[in-house]
Amino acid sequence: MTWCSRRALVRGAALAPLAAVAADGLPRPARRYFAGHGSYEYRTLAYDLHLDYDPAAGRLRGRAHIRAVAERTLRQVRLDLARLSVDEALVDGTAVRPGRKGHKLLLPVPRHIPAGAPFTLEIGYGGRPGPVRTPFGQIGWDRTGDGHDGTMVAAQPLGAPSWFPCNDRPDDKAEFTFRVTVPRGHQVLANGALLERRESGATECWTYHHRGPMAPYLAALYTGRFAHETWQARDSATGRTVTGRNACPVRLSDLARHDLGRQPEMFEAFTRWFGPYPFETYGAIVVDADLDQPVENQTASVFGRNHIDGERTWETLVAHELVHQWYGNSVGLRDWRDIWLNEGFATYGEWLWSEHLGEDSADTIARAAWNTLARRGGGLRIADPGPDRIFDDRVYDRGACTLHALRLTTGDDRFFAMLRGWHDTHRGRSADTAAFVAHADRTMPGAVAPLLHAWLYDTRLPPLPPPVPRST
Ligand SMILES: [Zn+2]
């Protein structure tokens, strides 16, 4: 299994062609990464997933209701779905015969759907879901627990089609509803808020709703038996109280309570630095499996049992995944090429958290990271690292150093105002590196565009500006 915060470079992996000719003939962003995923012919508005899961057999029955809008005249709707079979499909209520081509699900459209028109899809599907093969290893849906009676999802970047049919683009965000039926005694966690639990005979249906908007790769489902811990935190930007929910294997509950216990303090600090928390709730979900790295599933980050030791050894990752709720989830990516906007920001959030605790300052950590980058030559164009390097350490550390260089250049007040403005401007949408450079240049004094170009677009590593007294 492979996961998010910081992934090793996968060498020699088979990658989707960079500038794949669009089968739909649409203009695409230059060199879109993983062009085999997603379609630009339409955008989704809402997914309503009715799922029936049998843990003993590992079988899933699903019915996906999708509302979408055509971006051009549609004669066929292309979705991403891996491993699972489709037995029924309807387009605008009319049954159609689905086709399959690799992980693509192709639905013919009975009557052409004109550009701008809304339409609905209904897809009955099922099978034994599991992680799908990607250039980053096997990712997506997986089973947990020694008896494999639990499940989890960690889909970044290409694993969403492992459990539901979707338009698997990071910039196609939608509202989500999950209605998940499991045997009584099993629990279900998903993105957003729990609306209802309804028992029926030997089963129970759990309904979650997340208004999002959310990219498919951040959708998550967890089943199993969990101990729960609820907590409340004050949003420093709005004064509202946000209720959080953690869940973990019962035997780890005491250790997890300690390791995850400073999330309310993180909330207060992060809402002061980054602005209002963008979603209705948040939770850290610890699954009964070892994970390489946690993943920032929207409102419900996932951690492995190996990240809980009662010593807060992995607290920087707790901070990292929470920062992603602003930068990565609320402000999403136009394309995977822009990944530094996720990982550079979340890494800088780790450094800010260390500084907040009175441990190493962001400046101390940045200079150590810079030295490491310099020893490695630092040579990576992080604004366009290449699809095989989106989780390269240099994207994380050089991205965070870029933000630190901005902070040193402009001072804390202007720097944090710029960060809050970036989230505020693009909240709930997707953005790219060019938009960030324009935003920073517009909102910070002294024309910072040349500095950003050197850090983001040159392969050569720029020097960090000299340290200045800090005011946070
Ligand atoms: Zn991350």
CSV table of C-alpha atoms and ligand atoms in Angstrom, one decimal:
chain,number,residue,atom,x,y,z
A,1,MET,CA,0.0,0.0,0.0
A,2,THR,CA,1.2,3.5,-0.8
A,3,TRP,CA,0.0,6.8,0.7
A,4,CYS,CA,0.2,10.6,0.7
A,5,SER,CA,2.2,12.8,2.9
A,6,ARG,CA,5.5,12.2,1.4
A,7,ARG,CA,6.1,9.4,-1.0
A,8,ALA,CA,9.2,8.0,-2.5
A,9,LEU,CA,9.9,8.4,-6.1
A,10,VAL,CA,8.6,5.4,-8.0
A,11,ARG,CA,11.2,4.7,-10.7
A,12,GLY,CA,10.5,3.0,-13.9
A,13,ALA,CA,6.7,3.1,-13.5
A,14,ALA,CA,4.5,3.0,-16.5
A,15,LEU,CA,2.9,6.4,-16.8
A,16,ALA,CA,0.1,7.8,-18.8
A,17,PRO,CA,1.4,9.8,-21.7
A,18,LEU,CA,2.0,13.4,-20.8
A,19,ALA,CA,0.2,15.1,-23.6
A,20,ALA,CA,-2.2,12.3,-24.6
A,21,VAL,CA,-4.3,13.3,-27.5
A,22,ALA,CA,-7.7,13.9,-26.1
A,23,ALA,CA,-10.1,11.2,-27.3
A,24,ASP,CA,-12.8,13.8,-26.9
A,25,GLY,CA,-10.9,16.3,-29.0
A,26,LEU,CA,-11.1,19.0,-26.3
A,27,PRO,CA,-8.4,21.5,-25.6
A,28,ARG,CA,-6.6,20.4,-22.4
A,29,PRO,CA,-4.1,22.1,-20.2
A,30,ALA,CA,-0.7,21.7,-21.7
A,31,ARG,CA,0.9,18.4,-20.6
A,32,ARG,CA,-1.9,17.4,-18.3
A,33,TYR,CA,-0.6,14.6,-16.0
A,34,PHE,CA,-2.4,11.2,-16.0
A,35,ALA,CA,-4.5,12.2,-19.0
A,36,GLY,CA,-6.0,8.8,-19.1
A,37,HIS,CA,-8.0,9.7,-16.0
A,38,GLY,CA,-11.0,12.0,-16.2
A,39,SER,CA,-13.0,13.7,-18.9
A,40,TYR,CA,-13.3,17.3,-19.9
A,41,GLU,CA,-16.5,16.7,-21.7
A,42,TYR,CA,-18.7,17.3,-18.6
A,43,ARG,CA,-18.4,18.3,-15.0
A,44,THR,CA,-20.1,16.6,-12.1
A,45,LEU,CA,-22.4,18.3,-9.6
A,46,ALA,CA,-23.3,15.5,-7.2
A,47,TYR,CA,-22.6,11.8,-6.4
A,48,ASP,CA,-25.1,9.9,-4.4
A,49,LEU,CA,-23.6,6.5,-3.7
A,50,HIS,CA,-25.8,3.6,-2.4
A,51,LEU,CA,-23.4,0.9,-1.2
A,52,ASP,CA,-24.0,-2.5,0.3
A,53,TYR,CA,-20.9,-4.1,1.7
A,54,ASP,CA,-20.5,-7.6,3.0
A,55,PRO,CA,-17.3,-7.7,5.1
A,56,ALA,CA,-17.2,-11.5,5.3
A,57,ALA,CA,-17.1,-11.9,1.5
A,58,GLY,CA,-15.4,-8.6,0.8
A,59,ARG,CA,-18.2,-7.9,-1.7
A,60,LEU,CA,-19.6,-4.5,-2.7
A,61,ARG,CA,-22.9,-3.8,-4.4
A,62,GLY,CA,-23.2,-0.2,-5.5
A,63,ARG,CA,-25.6,2.1,-7.2
A,64,ALA,CA,-24.2,5.5,-8.2
A,65,HIS,CA,-26.5,8.3,-9.0
A,66,ILE,CA,-24.5,11.1,-10.6
A,67,ARG,CA,-25.7,14.6,-11.6
A,68,ALA,CA,-23.6,16.4,-14.1
A,69,VAL,CA,-23.5,19.2,-16.7
A,70,ALA,CA,-22.3,18.8,-20.3
A,71,GLU,CA,-19.3,21.0,-21.2
A,72,ARG,CA,-19.8,20.1,-24.9
A,73,THR,CA,-22.3,18.2,-27.0
A,74,LEU,CA,-22.2,14.7,-25.6
A,75,ARG,CA,-22.6,11.5,-27.5
A,76,GLN,CA,-21.0,9.3,-24.9
A,77,VAL,CA,-20.1,9.8,-21.3
A,78,ARG,CA,-16.7,8.5,-20.1
A,79,LEU,CA,-16.2,7.6,-16.5
A,80,ASP,CA,-13.4,5.9,-14.6
A,81,LEU,CA,-14.1,2.6,-12.8
A,82,ALA,CA,-11.6,-0.2,-12.2
A,83,ARG,CA,-12.0,-3.8,-11.3
A,84,LEU,CA,-15.7,-3.7,-10.6
A,85,SER,CA,-18.4,-4.9,-13.1
A,86,VAL,CA,-21.3,-2.9,-14.3
A,87,ASP,CA,-24.7,-4.6,-14.7
A,88,GLU,CA,-27.0,-1.7,-15.4
A,89,ALA,CA,-26.6,1.9,-16.6
A,90,LEU,CA,-29.1,4.7,-17.3
A,91,VAL,CA,-28.5,8.0,-18.9
A,92,ASP,CA,-31.3,10.5,-18.1
A,93,GLY,CA,-33.4,7.6,-17.0
A,94,THR,CA,-33.0,5.6,-20.2
A,95,ALA,CA,-31.2,2.2,-20.0
A,96,VAL,CA,-28.1,2.0,-22.1
A,97,ARG,CA,-25.6,-0.7,-22.8
A,98,PRO,CA,-22.3,0.2,-21.1
A,99,GLY,CA,-18.9,-0.4,-22.7
A,100,ARG,CA,-15.6,-0.9,-21.0
A,101,LYS,CA,-12.1,-0.1,-22.2
A,102,GLY,CA,-9.5,-0.6,-19.5
A,103,HIS,CA,-10.5,1.4,-16.5
A,104,LYS,CA,-12.9,3.5,-18.6
A,105,LEU,CA,-16.6,3.0,-18.4
A,106,LEU,CA,-18.3,4.2,-21.6
A,107,LEU,CA,-22.0,5.1,-21.6
A,108,PRO,CA,-23.6,5.8,-24.9
A,109,VAL,CA,-26.0,8.8,-24.9
A,110,PRO,CA,-29.4,7.9,-26.4
A,111,ARG,CA,-30.1,11.5,-27.6
A,112,HIS,CA,-27.2,14.0,-27.8
A,113,ILE,CA,-26.9,16.1,-24.7
A,114,PRO,CA,-26.2,19.7,-25.7
A,115,ALA,CA,-23.4,21.7,-24.1
A,116,GLY,CA,-24.6,23.3,-20.9
A,117,ALA,CA,-27.4,20.8,-20.3
A,118,PRO,CA,-27.7,19.0,-17.0
A,119,PHE,CA,-28.0,15.2,-17.1
A,120,THR,CA,-28.2,12.2,-14.8
A,121,LEU,CA,-26.4,8.9,-14.7
A,122,GLU,CA,-27.4,5.8,-12.7
A,123,ILE,CA,-25.0,2.9,-12.6
A,124,GLY,CA,-25.4,-0.4,-10.9
A,125,TYR,CA,-22.1,-2.1,-10.2
A,126,GLY,CA,-20.4,-4.5,-7.9
A,127,GLY,CA,-17.7,-7.0,-7.2
A,128,ARG,CA,-14.8,-7.4,-4.8
A,129,PRO,CA,-13.2,-4.0,-4.7
A,130,GLY,CA,-9.5,-3.6,-3.9
A,131,PRO,CA,-6.6,-1.4,-4.6
A,132,VAL,CA,-5.8,-0.6,-8.2
A,133,ARG,CA,-2.4,-0.6,-9.9
A,134,THR,CA,-1.1,2.9,-10.5
A,135,PRO,CA,2.3,4.4,-11.1
A,136,PHE,CA,2.5,5.0,-7.4
A,137,GLY,CA,1.7,1.4,-6.4
A,138,GLN,CA,-1.6,-0.2,-5.4
A,139,ILE,CA,-3.9,2.4,-4.1
A,140,GLY,CA,-7.6,3.0,-3.4
A,141,TRP,CA,-10.0,0.7,-1.5
A,142,ASP,CA,-8.4,-1.8,0.8
A,143,ARG,CA,-9.3,-4.1,3.6
A,144,THR,CA,-8.1,-3.6,7.2
A,145,GLY,CA,-7.9,-5.6,10.4
A,146,ASP,CA,-6.2,-8.9,11.0
A,147,GLY,CA,-9.5,-10.6,10.0
A,148,HIS,CA,-9.9,-8.3,7.0
A,149,ASP,CA,-13.3,-7.3,8.4
A,150,GLY,CA,-12.7,-3.6,8.0
A,151,THR,CA,-12.2,-1.4,4.9
A,152,MET,CA,-10.5,1.9,4.2
A,153,VAL,CA,-9.9,4.2,1.2
A,154,ALA,CA,-6.7,6.1,0.5
A,155,ALA,CA,-7.0,7.1,-3.1
A,156,GLN,CA,-4.6,9.9,-3.8
A,157,PRO,CA,-3.9,10.4,-6.6
A,158,LEU,CA,-5.5,7.8,-8.9
A,159,GLY,CA,-7.4,5.3,-6.7
A,160,ALA,CA,-10.9,6.7,-6.6
A,161,PRO,CA,-12.1,4.4,-9.5
A,162,SER,CA,-11.4,1.4,-7.2
A,163,TRP,CA,-14.7,1.9,-5.5
A,164,PHE,CA,-17.1,4.1,-7.5
A,165,PRO,CA,-17.6,5.4,-11.0
A,166,CYS,CA,-16.3,8.9,-11.2
A,167,ASN,CA,-14.8,11.7,-13.3
A,168,ASP,CA,-11.4,11.2,-11.9
A,169,ARG,CA,-10.0,14.7,-12.2
A,170,PRO,CA,-8.6,16.6,-9.2
A,171,ASP,CA,-10.4,19.7,-10.5
A,172,ASP,CA,-13.9,18.2,-10.9
A,173,LYS,CA,-15.5,18.7,-7.5
A,174,ALA,CA,-18.9,17.7,-6.4
A,175,GLU,CA,-21.3,17.2,-3.5
A,176,PHE,CA,-21.3,13.7,-2.1
A,177,THR,CA,-23.9,11.5,-0.3
A,178,PHE,CA,-23.0,8.0,1.0
A,179,ARG,CA,-25.7,5.5,2.0
A,180,VAL,CA,-23.8,2.5,3.2
A,181,THR,CA,-25.4,-0.7,4.4
A,182,VAL,CA,-23.3,-3.1,6.6
A,183,PRO,CA,-24.1,-5.9,9.0
A,184,ARG,CA,-25.2,-4.6,12.4
A,185,GLY,CA,-22.3,-4.3,14.7
A,186,HIS,CA,-20.1,-2.8,12.0
A,187,GLN,CA,-19.6,0.9,11.8
A,188,VAL,CA,-19.3,3.2,8.8
A,189,LEU,CA,-17.4,6.5,8.5
A,190,ALA,CA,-17.3,8.7,5.5
A,191,ASN,CA,-16.7,12.3,4.5
A,192,GLY,CA,-18.9,15.0,6.0
A,193,ALA,CA,-21.6,14.6,8.6
A,194,LEU,CA,-23.5,11.5,9.7
A,195,LEU,CA,-27.2,12.3,8.9
A,196,GLU,CA,-28.8,9.0,9.8
A,197,ARG,CA,-28.4,5.4,11.0
A,198,ARG,CA,-31.3,3.1,10.1
A,199,GLU,CA,-31.4,-0.5,11.2
A,200,SER,CA,-33.2,-3.1,9.1
A,201,GLY,CA,-33.1,-6.7,10.2
A,202,ALA,CA,-29.5,-7.8,10.4
A,203,THR,CA,-28.1,-4.7,8.7
A,204,GLU,CA,-27.8,-1.1,9.3
A,205,CYS,CA,-27.6,1.8,6.8
A,206,TRP,CA,-25.4,4.8,7.6
A,207,THR,CA,-26.0,8.0,5.6
A,208,TYR,CA,-23.3,10.7,5.4
A,209,HIS,CA,-23.5,13.9,3.4
A,210,HIS,CA,-20.7,16.2,2.5
A,211,ARG,CA,-21.6,19.4,0.6
A,212,GLY,CA,-18.0,19.6,-0.4
A,213,PRO,CA,-17.3,20.4,-3.1
A,214,MET,CA,-14.8,17.5,-3.2
A,215,ALA,CA,-12.6,15.9,-5.8
A,216,PRO,CA,-13.2,12.1,-6.2
A,217,TYR,CA,-9.7,11.2,-5.0
A,218,LEU,CA,-10.5,12.7,-1.6
A,219,ALA,CA,-13.7,10.7,-1.1
A,220,ALA,CA,-13.3,8.1,1.6
A,221,LEU,CA,-15.2,5.3,3.3
A,222,TYR,CA,-14.1,3.4,6.4
A,223,THR,CA,-15.9,0.3,7.9
A,224,GLY,CA,-15.0,-1.7,10.9
A,225,ARG,CA,-15.2,-1.4,14.7
A,226,PHE,CA,-13.9,1.8,16.1
A,227,ALA,CA,-13.6,3.7,19.4
A,228,HIS,CA,-14.7,7.3,19.0
A,229,GLU,CA,-13.5,10.5,20.5
A,230,THR,CA,-15.3,13.8,19.8
A,231,TRP,CA,-13.7,17.1,20.5
A,232,GLN,CA,-14.4,20.7,19.9
A,233,ALA,CA,-12.2,23.5,18.7
A,234,ARG,CA,-12.6,27.2,18.3
A,235,ASP,CA,-12.2,28.7,14.9
A,236,SER,CA,-10.1,31.8,15.5
A,237,ALA,CA,-11.2,33.4,12.3
A,238,THR,CA,-15.0,33.2,12.9
A,239,GLY,CA,-15.4,32.4,16.5
A,240,ARG,CA,-17.6,29.3,15.6
A,241,THR,CA,-17.1,26.0,17.3
A,242,VAL,CA,-16.1,23.1,15.1
A,243,THR,CA,-16.8,19.6,16.3
A,244,GLY,CA,-14.2,17.0,15.5
A,245,ARG,CA,-14.5,13.3,15.6
A,246,ASN,CA,-11.6,10.8,15.8
A,247,ALA,CA,-11.9,7.1,15.4
A,248,CYS,CA,-9.4,4.4,16.0
A,249,PRO,CA,-9.2,0.7,16.7
A,250,VAL,CA,-10.5,0.1,20.2
A,251,ARG,CA,-7.2,-1.2,21.6
A,252,LEU,CA,-5.4,2.0,20.5
A,253,SER,CA,-7.9,4.5,22.0
A,254,ASP,CA,-5.8,5.6,24.9
A,255,LEU,CA,-2.7,6.1,22.8
A,256,ALA,CA,-4.7,7.9,20.0
A,257,ARG,CA,-6.4,10.2,22.5
A,258,HIS,CA,-2.9,11.5,23.4
A,259,ASP,CA,-1.3,11.5,20.0
A,260,LEU,CA,-4.3,13.3,18.4
A,261,GLY,CA,-5.0,15.4,21.4
A,262,ARG,CA,-3.6,18.7,20.2
A,263,GLN,CA,-5.9,19.0,17.2
A,264,PRO,CA,-8.0,21.6,18.9
A,265,GLU,CA,-4.9,23.7,19.5
A,266,MET,CA,-3.9,23.2,15.8
A,267,PHE,CA,-7.4,24.4,14.8
A,268,GLU,CA,-7.0,27.6,16.8
A,269,ALA,CA,-3.5,28.3,15.3
A,270,PHE,CA,-4.3,27.3,11.8
A,271,THR,CA,-7.5,29.3,11.6
A,272,ARG,CA,-5.6,32.3,12.8
A,273,TRP,CA,-2.9,31.8,10.1
A,274,PHE,CA,-5.0,30.4,7.2
A,275,GLY,CA,-8.5,31.8,7.8
A,276,PRO,CA,-11.8,30.0,8.6
A,277,TYR,CA,-11.9,26.2,8.6
A,278,PRO,CA,-13.6,25.4,5.2
A,279,PHE,CA,-15.7,22.4,6.1
A,280,GLU,CA,-18.5,21.4,8.5
A,281,THR,CA,-16.4,18.9,10.5
A,282,TYR,CA,-13.1,17.1,10.7
A,283,GLY,CA,-11.8,13.9,12.0
A,284,ALA,CA,-8.6,11.8,12.2
A,285,ILE,CA,-9.4,8.2,11.4
A,286,VAL,CA,-6.9,5.6,12.5
A,287,VAL,CA,-7.4,2.3,10.6
A,288,ASP,CA,-6.3,-1.2,11.7
A,289,ALA,CA,-3.5,-1.4,9.1
A,290,ASP,CA,0.0,-0.1,8.6
A,291,LEU,CA,0.2,2.8,6.1
A,292,ASP,CA,3.3,4.2,4.5
A,293,GLN,CA,1.8,7.7,5.1
A,294,PRO,CA,-1.4,9.3,6.2
A,295,VAL,CA,-3.7,10.8,3.6
A,296,GLU,CA,-5.8,14.0,3.8
A,297,ASN,CA,-9.2,12.6,2.8
A,298,GLN,CA,-11.5,15.6,2.9
A,299,THR,CA,-12.9,16.1,6.5
A,300,ALA,CA,-11.6,12.6,7.4
A,301,SER,CA,-7.8,12.2,7.2
A,302,VAL,CA,-6.6,8.6,7.5
A,303,PHE,CA,-3.7,7.4,9.6
A,304,GLY,CA,-2.3,3.9,10.0
A,305,ARG,CA,-2.1,2.1,13.3
A,306,ASN,CA,1.7,2.5,13.0
A,307,HIS,CA,1.3,6.3,13.3
A,308,ILE,CA,0.0,5.9,16.9
A,309,ASP,CA,2.5,5.2,19.7
A,310,GLY,CA,1.4,7.3,22.6
A,311,GLU,CA,4.5,9.5,22.1
A,312,ARG,CA,3.2,12.0,19.5
A,313,THR,CA,6.0,10.7,17.3
A,314,TRP,CA,3.9,11.4,14.2
A,315,GLU,CA,2.3,14.7,15.3
A,316,THR,CA,3.8,16.6,12.5
A,317,LEU,CA,1.8,14.4,10.1
A,318,VAL,CA,-1.4,15.2,12.1
A,319,ALA,CA,-0.6,18.8,11.5
A,320,HIS,CA,0.2,18.2,7.8
A,321,GLU,CA,-3.1,16.4,7.0
A,322,LEU,CA,-5.1,19.1,8.8
A,323,VAL,CA,-3.3,21.9,6.8
A,324,HIS,CA,-4.4,20.1,3.6
A,325,GLN,CA,-8.0,20.7,4.4
A,326,TRP,CA,-7.3,24.4,3.4
A,327,TYR,CA,-4.5,23.8,0.9
A,328,GLY,CA,-5.2,20.8,-1.3
A,329,ASN,CA,-8.8,20.0,-0.4
A,330,SER,CA,-10.7,23.4,-0.2
A,331,VAL,CA,-8.3,25.0,-2.7
A,332,GLY,CA,-7.7,22.1,-5.0
A,333,LEU,CA,-5.4,21.4,-7.9
A,334,ARG,CA,-6.1,22.4,-11.4
A,335,ASP,CA,-3.8,19.5,-12.4
A,336,TRP,CA,-1.5,17.1,-10.6
A,337,ARG,CA,1.3,19.2,-12.1
A,338,ASP,CA,0.5,21.8,-9.5
A,339,ILE,CA,1.1,19.4,-6.5
A,340,TRP,CA,3.5,21.8,-4.8
A,341,LEU,CA,0.5,23.9,-3.9
A,342,ASN,CA,-0.7,21.0,-1.8
A,343,GLU,CA,2.5,19.6,-0.4
A,344,GLY,CA,4.6,22.7,-0.1
A,345,PHE,CA,1.9,24.4,1.9
A,346,ALA,CA,1.2,21.3,4.2
A,347,THR,CA,4.9,20.9,4.8
A,348,TYR,CA,5.2,24.6,5.7
A,349,GLY,CA,2.3,24.1,8.1
A,350,GLU,CA,4.4,21.4,9.8
A,351,TRP,CA,7.2,23.9,10.3
A,352,LEU,CA,4.8,26.6,11.6
A,353,TRP,CA,3.4,24.1,14.1
A,354,SER,CA,6.9,23.2,15.3
A,355,GLU,CA,7.5,27.0,15.7
A,356,HIS,CA,4.2,27.4,17.5
A,357,LEU,CA,5.2,24.7,20.0
A,358,GLY,CA,8.4,26.5,20.8
A,359,GLU,CA,10.4,23.7,19.2
A,360,ASP,CA,12.6,24.3,16.1
A,361,SER,CA,11.5,27.5,14.3
A,362,ALA,CA,10.4,27.4,10.7
A,363,ASP,CA,13.6,29.3,9.8
A,364,THR,CA,15.7,26.6,11.5
A,365,ILE,CA,13.9,23.8,9.7
A,366,ALA,CA,13.9,25.7,6.4
A,367,ARG,CA,17.7,26.2,6.5
A,368,ALA,CA,18.2,22.5,7.3
A,369,ALA,CA,15.9,21.5,4.4
A,370,TRP,CA,17.7,24.0,2.1
A,371,ASN,CA,21.0,22.4,3.0
A,372,THR,CA,19.7,19.0,2.2
A,373,LEU,CA,18.2,20.2,-1.1
A,374,ALA,CA,21.6,21.9,-1.9
A,375,ARG,CA,23.4,18.6,-1.3
A,376,ARG,CA,21.1,16.9,-3.7
A,377,GLY,CA,21.6,19.7,-6.2
A,378,GLY,CA,18.1,21.0,-5.5
A,379,GLY,CA,17.4,20.5,-9.2
A,380,LEU,CA,13.7,20.1,-9.6
A,381,ARG,CA,11.3,22.5,-11.3
A,382,ILE,CA,8.6,22.1,-8.7
A,383,ALA,CA,6.0,23.9,-10.7
A,384,ASP,CA,6.2,21.1,-13.2
A,385,PRO,CA,8.1,18.2,-11.6
A,386,GLY,CA,6.9,15.5,-14.0
A,387,PRO,CA,4.2,13.0,-13.3
A,388,ASP,CA,6.6,10.5,-11.8
A,389,ARG,CA,7.9,13.0,-9.3
A,390,ILE,CA,4.7,14.6,-7.8
A,391,PHE,CA,5.5,13.0,-4.4
A,392,ASP,CA,9.3,13.6,-4.6
A,393,ASP,CA,10.6,15.0,-1.3
A,394,ARG,CA,12.0,18.0,-3.2
A,395,VAL,CA,8.4,19.1,-4.1
A,396,TYR,CA,7.6,19.1,-0.4
A,397,ASP,CA,10.7,20.8,1.0
A,398,ARG,CA,11.5,23.2,-1.9
A,399,GLY,CA,7.8,24.1,-1.9
A,400,ALA,CA,7.9,24.9,1.8
A,401,CYS,CA,11.2,26.8,1.4
A,402,THR,CA,9.4,28.9,-1.3
A,403,LEU,CA,6.8,30.0,1.2
A,404,HIS,CA,9.5,30.7,3.8
A,405,ALA,CA,11.4,32.8,1.3
A,406,LEU,CA,8.2,34.8,0.7
A,407,ARG,CA,7.7,35.2,4.4
A,408,LEU,CA,11.3,36.4,5.0
A,409,THR,CA,11.0,38.8,2.1
A,410,THR,CA,7.7,40.4,3.0
A,411,GLY,CA,7.3,39.9,6.8
A,412,ASP,CA,4.8,37.9,8.8
A,413,ASP,CA,1.8,40.2,8.6
A,414,ARG,CA,1.8,40.4,4.8
A,415,PHE,CA,2.7,36.8,4.3
A,416,PHE,CA,-0.1,35.4,6.4
A,417,ALA,CA,-2.6,37.9,4.9
A,418,MET,CA,-1.5,36.6,1.5
A,419,LEU,CA,-2.0,32.9,2.6
A,420,ARG,CA,-5.5,33.7,3.9
A,421,GLY,CA,-6.3,35.6,0.8
A,422,TRP,CA,-5.2,32.7,-1.4
A,423,HIS,CA,-7.6,30.4,0.4
A,424,ASP,CA,-10.4,32.9,0.5
A,425,THR,CA,-10.1,33.6,-3.2
A,426,HIS,CA,-10.1,30.0,-4.4
A,427,ARG,CA,-12.1,28.3,-1.6
A,428,GLY,CA,-14.1,25.4,-3.0
A,429,ARG,CA,-12.4,25.6,-6.3
A,430,SER,CA,-9.2,24.6,-8.0
A,431,ALA,CA,-6.2,26.7,-8.9
A,432,ASP,CA,-2.7,26.4,-10.5
A,433,THR,CA,0.8,27.7,-9.9
A,434,ALA,CA,0.3,30.7,-12.3
A,435,ALA,CA,-2.7,31.9,-10.3
A,436,PHE,CA,-0.6,31.6,-7.1
A,437,VAL,CA,2.2,33.7,-8.5
A,438,ALA,CA,-0.3,36.3,-9.8
A,439,HIS,CA,-2.0,36.3,-6.4
A,440,ALA,CA,1.2,36.7,-4.4
A,441,ASP,CA,2.5,39.4,-6.8
A,442,ARG,CA,-0.7,41.3,-6.5
A,443,THR,CA,-1.1,41.1,-2.7
A,444,MET,CA,2.5,41.4,-1.5
A,445,PRO,CA,4.7,44.5,-1.9
A,446,GLY,CA,7.8,44.6,-3.9
A,447,ALA,CA,6.9,42.5,-6.9
A,448,VAL,CA,7.6,39.0,-5.7
A,449,ALA,CA,7.0,37.3,-9.1
A,450,PRO,CA,10.8,37.1,-9.9
A,451,LEU,CA,11.5,35.5,-6.6
A,452,LEU,CA,8.7,33.0,-7.1
A,453,HIS,CA,9.8,32.2,-10.7
A,454,ALA,CA,13.3,31.4,-9.4
A,455,TRP,CA,11.9,29.0,-6.7
A,456,LEU,CA,9.2,27.4,-8.8
A,457,TYR,CA,10.4,27.3,-12.4
A,458,ASP,CA,14.2,27.2,-12.3
A,459,THR,CA,15.9,24.0,-11.6
A,460,ARG,CA,18.7,25.7,-9.8
A,461,LEU,CA,18.1,26.2,-6.1
A,462,PRO,CA,17.9,29.9,-5.1
A,463,PRO,CA,19.4,31.1,-1.8
A,464,LEU,CA,17.1,31.6,1.2
A,465,PRO,CA,16.9,35.3,2.2
A,466,PRO,CA,18.7,36.1,5.5
A,467,PRO,CA,16.6,35.5,8.7
A,468,VAL,CA,14.6,38.3,10.1
A,469,PRO,CA,13.1,38.7,13.6
A,470,ARG,CA,9.7,37.0,13.7
A,471,SER,CA,6.5,38.4,15.1
A,472,THR,CA,4.3,35.3,15.3
B,1,ZN,ZN,0.6,15.9,2.0
